């Protein structure tokens, strides 16, 4: 097992101006590679999470290739760095479709990037599936039966999600705060679709219990100035603050808010990278922060999927440490390979999409995914984890 990992790790993996092409050994004669195109933020603001996600997926793809591939065809994971730019992600997608001749798109990071690709109709026009994007944006998760909403992209037959939605995560945070006996809840949120969607979910969950927020305050995601929200929310003396914010803004808020209030429970969504949060805000400020997680605990020695993930990803730890992001990338690759196997030996873009949407209920080592021709939302799994004194995110 380890020898196969070592061989695959030493296989060609070139970093170019456009990104990483994680190329396995040459496919058998007459059997072309299956081209899996991935656009990820590797060097931008969310590069840490992007790199972890890519490595988790690569570990699984390499194992599949080492064992003969899919119908004797090798999986070629072509990764392009978007640098956190939605326009770059759009251009990269065009390259993957037109030049690289991708059979399927996979594991994109960033809500803005995925939204632009969807709005541009690139998926629809080229009848190519995008599987497991690293976003829980509700606007991208409509089913075929949903009534058209102004803030929704509508049902996209080519888009297949793995993770739960941001609104499901936000509701989990509310329930957790209430279970801890907290009634004075405030929200710190981004002044964009992501933040407003989370705020709406929190307010709706509170309304079910005849409760309202004690305060709410937004920040401009383009400037990351959190001084006003810190001042406003600290004045409200909340017992808990739910943070619907990206990693850097969360770090800025935590550091400044802890300077005013030390006893308030701070809680955030899975988009926050705990390693970056600790680095930017300091372990003394982040210890005890609760974060939602949308995949199983990668450090749990008991579960089958955690043991499998650790065995496959550990040889790649010079590229990325085990994390919830490597687990998500690993599960996403596992899901895609299941779809490729169901698409058959003569697979093409259309057959891959049809195989995925007819998949029904599938267990990925205990992680449940459900697809139908009219519902591609994938999993609804959401759990809570806490950053401990050693900087580990554990649940």
PDB file of N, CA and C in Angstrom, residues 192-238:
ATOM      1  N   UNK A 192     -22.582  40.617   2.033  1.00  0.00           N
ATOM      2  CA  UNK A 192     -22.689  40.046   0.688  1.00  0.00           C
ATOM      3  C   UNK A 192     -23.703  38.912   0.741  1.00  0.00           C
ATOM      4  N   UNK A 193     -23.866  38.196  -0.376  1.00  0.00           N
ATOM      5  CA  UNK A 193     -24.879  37.141  -0.436  1.00  0.00           C
ATOM      6  C   UNK A 193     -24.625  36.052   0.600  1.00  0.00           C
ATOM      7  N   UNK A 194     -23.363  35.699   0.791  1.00  0.00           N
ATOM      8  CA  UNK A 194     -22.993  34.677   1.770  1.00  0.00           C
ATOM      9  C   UNK A 194     -23.404  35.102   3.176  1.00  0.00           C
ATOM     10  N   UNK A 195     -22.996  36.288   3.582  1.00  0.00           N
ATOM     11  CA  UNK A 195     -23.286  36.761   4.927  1.00  0.00           C
ATOM     12  C   UNK A 195     -24.767  36.987   5.171  1.00  0.00           C
ATOM     13  N   UNK A 196     -25.433  37.598   4.207  1.00  0.00           N
ATOM     14  CA  UNK A 196     -26.861  37.879   4.356  1.00  0.00           C
ATOM     15  C   UNK A 196     -27.677  36.595   4.397  1.00  0.00           C
ATOM     16  N   UNK A 197     -27.245  35.594   3.625  1.00  0.00           N
ATOM     17  CA  UNK A 197     -27.941  34.308   3.651  1.00  0.00           C
ATOM     18  C   UNK A 197     -27.825  33.640   5.010  1.00  0.00           C
ATOM     19  N   UNK A 198     -26.620  33.706   5.611  1.00  0.00           N
ATOM     20  CA  UNK A 198     -26.426  33.151   6.945  1.00  0.00           C
ATOM     21  C   UNK A 198     -27.231  33.886   7.999  1.00  0.00           C
ATOM     22  N   UNK A 199     -27.234  35.219   7.901  1.00  0.00           N
ATOM     23  CA  UNK A 199     -28.022  36.032   8.831  1.00  0.00           C
ATOM     24  C   UNK A 199     -29.501  35.661   8.759  1.00  0.00           C
ATOM     25  N   UNK A 200     -30.000  35.513   7.538  1.00  0.00           N
ATOM     26  CA  UNK A 200     -31.411  35.163   7.340  1.00  0.00           C
ATOM     27  C   UNK A 200     -31.734  33.818   7.985  1.00  0.00           C
ATOM     28  N   UNK A 201     -30.822  32.846   7.842  1.00  0.00           N
ATOM     29  CA  UNK A 201     -31.042  31.516   8.419  1.00  0.00           C
ATOM     30  C   UNK A 201     -31.052  31.575   9.945  1.00  0.00           C
ATOM     31  N   UNK A 202     -30.141  32.367  10.511  1.00  0.00           N
ATOM     32  CA  UNK A 202     -30.085  32.513  11.975  1.00  0.00           C
ATOM     33  C   UNK A 202     -31.374  33.139  12.490  1.00  0.00           C
ATOM     34  N   UNK A 203     -31.810  34.208  11.856  1.00  0.00           N
ATOM     35  CA  UNK A 203     -33.028  34.900  12.301  1.00  0.00           C
ATOM     36  C   UNK A 203     -34.247  33.993  12.175  1.00  0.00           C
ATOM     37  N   UNK A 204     -34.302  33.193  11.118  1.00  0.00           N
ATOM     38  CA  UNK A 204     -35.437  32.288  10.924  1.00  0.00           C
ATOM     39  C   UNK A 204     -35.465  31.206  12.003  1.00  0.00           C
ATOM     40  N   UNK A 205     -34.288  30.691  12.359  1.00  0.00           N
ATOM     41  CA  UNK A 205     -34.217  29.656  13.390  1.00  0.00           C
ATOM     42  C   UNK A 205     -34.609  30.219  14.755  1.00  0.00           C
ATOM     43  N   UNK A 206     -34.190  31.428  15.038  1.00  0.00           N
ATOM     44  CA  UNK A 206     -34.576  32.068  16.295  1.00  0.00           C
ATOM     45  C   UNK A 206     -36.081  32.341  16.338  1.00  0.00           C
ATOM     46  N   UNK A 207     -36.633  32.751  15.199  1.00  0.00           N
ATOM     47  CA  UNK A 207     -38.060  33.073  15.140  1.00  0.00           C
ATOM     48  C   UNK A 207     -38.925  31.863  15.500  1.00  0.00           C
ATOM     49  N   UNK A 208     -38.450  30.651  15.172  1.00  0.00           N
ATOM     50  CA  UNK A 208     -39.194  29.440  15.522  1.00  0.00           C
ATOM     51  C   UNK A 208     -39.356  29.308  17.026  1.00  0.00           C
ATOM     52  N   UNK A 209     -38.451  29.939  17.751  1.00  0.00           N
ATOM     53  CA  UNK A 209     -38.466  29.865  19.210  1.00  0.00           C
ATOM     54  C   UNK A 209     -38.919  31.182  19.838  1.00  0.00           C
ATOM     55  N   UNK A 210     -39.520  32.044  19.019  1.00  0.00           N
ATOM     56  CA  UNK A 210     -39.983  33.360  19.471  1.00  0.00           C
ATOM     57  C   UNK A 210     -38.856  34.179  20.077  1.00  0.00           C
ATOM     58  N   UNK A 211     -37.679  34.079  19.456  1.00  0.00           N
ATOM     59  CA  UNK A 211     -36.505  34.820  19.903  1.00  0.00           C
ATOM     60  C   UNK A 211     -36.015  35.743  18.785  1.00  0.00           C
ATOM     61  N   UNK A 212     -35.310  36.788  19.169  1.00  0.00           N
ATOM     62  CA  UNK A 212     -34.706  37.698  18.193  1.00  0.00           C
ATOM     63  C   UNK A 212     -33.256  37.968  18.590  1.00  0.00           C
ATOM     64  N   UNK A 213     -32.490  38.468  17.654  1.00  0.00           N
ATOM     65  CA  UNK A 213     -31.106  38.822  17.926  1.00  0.00           C
ATOM     66  C   UNK A 213     -31.022  40.024  18.854  1.00  0.00           C
ATOM     67  N   UNK A 214     -30.006  40.045  19.682  1.00  0.00           N
ATOM     68  CA  UNK A 214     -29.790  41.235  20.511  1.00  0.00           C
ATOM     69  C   UNK A 214     -29.017  42.292  19.732  1.00  0.00           C
ATOM     70  N   UNK A 215     -28.320  41.852  18.667  1.00  0.00           N
ATOM     71  CA  UNK A 215     -27.580  42.791  17.819  1.00  0.00           C
ATOM     72  C   UNK A 215     -27.095  42.066  16.567  1.00  0.00           C
ATOM     73  N   UNK A 216     -26.849  42.845  15.525  1.00  0.00           N
ATOM     74  CA  UNK A 216     -26.252  42.310  14.294  1.00  0.00           C
ATOM     75  C   UNK A 216     -25.463  43.433  13.635  1.00  0.00           C
ATOM     76  N   UNK A 217     -24.344  43.074  13.014  1.00  0.00           N
ATOM     77  CA  UNK A 217     -23.510  44.092  12.395  1.00  0.00           C
ATOM     78  C   UNK A 217     -22.710  43.466  11.258  1.00  0.00           C
ATOM     79  N   UNK A 218     -22.636  44.195  10.145  1.00  0.00           N
ATOM     80  CA  UNK A 218     -21.972  43.678   8.951  1.00  0.00           C
ATOM     81  C   UNK A 218     -20.633  44.375   8.716  1.00  0.00           C
ATOM     82  N   UNK A 219     -19.757  43.705   7.982  1.00  0.00           N
ATOM     83  CA  UNK A 219     -18.489  44.288   7.538  1.00  0.00           C
ATOM     84  C   UNK A 219     -18.414  44.216   6.020  1.00  0.00           C
ATOM     85  N   UNK A 220     -17.626  45.089   5.430  1.00  0.00           N
ATOM     86  CA  UNK A 220     -17.414  45.094   3.991  1.00  0.00           C
ATOM     87  C   UNK A 220     -16.353  44.051   3.655  1.00  0.00           C
ATOM     88  N   UNK A 221     -16.699  42.974   2.944  1.00  0.00           N
ATOM     89  CA  UNK A 221     -15.718  41.921   2.658  1.00  0.00           C
ATOM     90  C   UNK A 221     -14.569  42.372   1.770  1.00  0.00           C
ATOM     91  N   UNK A 222     -14.711  43.526   1.138  1.00  0.00           N
ATOM     92  CA  UNK A 222     -13.621  44.041   0.304  1.00  0.00           C
ATOM     93  C   UNK A 222     -12.576  44.782   1.132  1.00  0.00           C
ATOM     94  N   UNK A 223     -12.955  45.231   2.332  1.00  0.00           N
ATOM     95  CA  UNK A 223     -12.050  46.032   3.162  1.00  0.00           C
ATOM     96  C   UNK A 223     -11.613  45.322   4.444  1.00  0.00           C
ATOM     97  N   UNK A 224     -12.472  44.423   4.950  1.00  0.00           N
ATOM     98  CA  UNK A 224     -12.165  43.639   6.156  1.00  0.00           C
ATOM     99  C   UNK A 224     -11.964  44.501   7.403  1.00  0.00           C
ATOM    100  N   UNK A 225     -12.551  45.700   7.418  1.00  0.00           N
ATOM    101  CA  UNK A 225     -12.496  46.557   8.604  1.00  0.00           C
ATOM    102  C   UNK A 225     -13.636  46.140   9.538  1.00  0.00           C
ATOM    103  N   UNK A 226     -13.288  45.610  10.705  1.00  0.00           N
ATOM    104  CA  UNK A 226     -14.299  45.077  11.614  1.00  0.00           C
ATOM    105  C   UNK A 226     -14.471  45.934  12.862  1.00  0.00           C
ATOM    106  N   UNK A 227     -13.874  47.116  12.893  1.00  0.00           N
ATOM    107  CA  UNK A 227     -13.898  47.941  14.104  1.00  0.00           C
ATOM    108  C   UNK A 227     -15.323  48.324  14.523  1.00  0.00           C
ATOM    109  N   UNK A 228     -16.162  48.699  13.564  1.00  0.00           N
ATOM    110  CA  UNK A 228     -17.533  49.087  13.909  1.00  0.00           C
ATOM    111  C   UNK A 228     -18.335  47.898  14.426  1.00  0.00           C
ATOM    112  N   UNK A 229     -18.319  46.732  13.752  1.00  0.00           N
ATOM    113  CA  UNK A 229     -19.028  45.577  14.314  1.00  0.00           C
ATOM    114  C   UNK A 229     -18.541  45.188  15.715  1.00  0.00           C
ATOM    115  N   UNK A 230     -17.238  45.264  15.942  1.00  0.00           N
ATOM    116  CA  UNK A 230     -16.704  44.937  17.272  1.00  0.00           C
ATOM    117  C   UNK A 230     -17.305  45.857  18.328  1.00  0.00           C
ATOM    118  N   UNK A 231     -17.335  47.153  18.032  1.00  0.00           N
ATOM    119  CA  UNK A 231     -17.868  48.132  18.972  1.00  0.00           C
ATOM    120  C   UNK A 231     -19.361  47.918  19.206  1.00  0.00           C
ATOM    121  N   UNK A 232     -20.109  47.745  18.129  1.00  0.00           N
ATOM    122  CA  UNK A 232     -21.558  47.616  18.229  1.00  0.00           C
ATOM    123  C   UNK A 232     -21.967  46.340  18.968  1.00  0.00           C
ATOM    124  N   UNK A 233     -21.334  45.222  18.618  1.00  0.00           N
ATOM    125  CA  UNK A 233     -21.722  43.951  19.225  1.00  0.00           C
ATOM    126  C   UNK A 233     -21.266  43.851  20.679  1.00  0.00           C
ATOM    127  N   UNK A 234     -20.110  44.407  21.001  1.00  0.00           N
ATOM    128  CA  UNK A 234     -19.652  44.353  22.393  1.00  0.00           C
ATOM    129  C   UNK A 234     -20.567  45.168  23.309  1.00  0.00           C
ATOM    130  N   UNK A 235     -21.125  46.262  22.787  1.00  0.00           N
ATOM    131  CA  UNK A 235     -22.058  47.081  23.571  1.00  0.00           C
ATOM    132  C   UNK A 235     -23.322  46.306  23.927  1.00  0.00           C
ATOM    133  N   UNK A 236     -23.701  45.347  23.064  1.00  0.00           N
ATOM    134  CA  UNK A 236     -24.924  44.568  23.286  1.00  0.00           C
ATOM    135  C   UNK A 236     -24.734  43.476  24.336  1.00  0.00           C
ATOM    136  N   UNK A 237     -23.507  43.218  24.737  1.00  0.00           N
ATOM    137  CA  UNK A 237     -23.197  42.219  25.757  1.00  0.00           C
ATOM    138  C   UNK A 237     -23.831  40.850  25.459  1.00  0.00           C
ATOM    139  N   UNK A 238     -23.593  40.301  24.269  1.00  0.00           N
ATOM    140  CA  UNK A 238     -24.212  39.014  23.933  1.00  0.00           C
ATOM    141  C   UNK A 238     -23.543  37.852  24.657  1.00  0.00           C
TER     142      UNK A 238
END
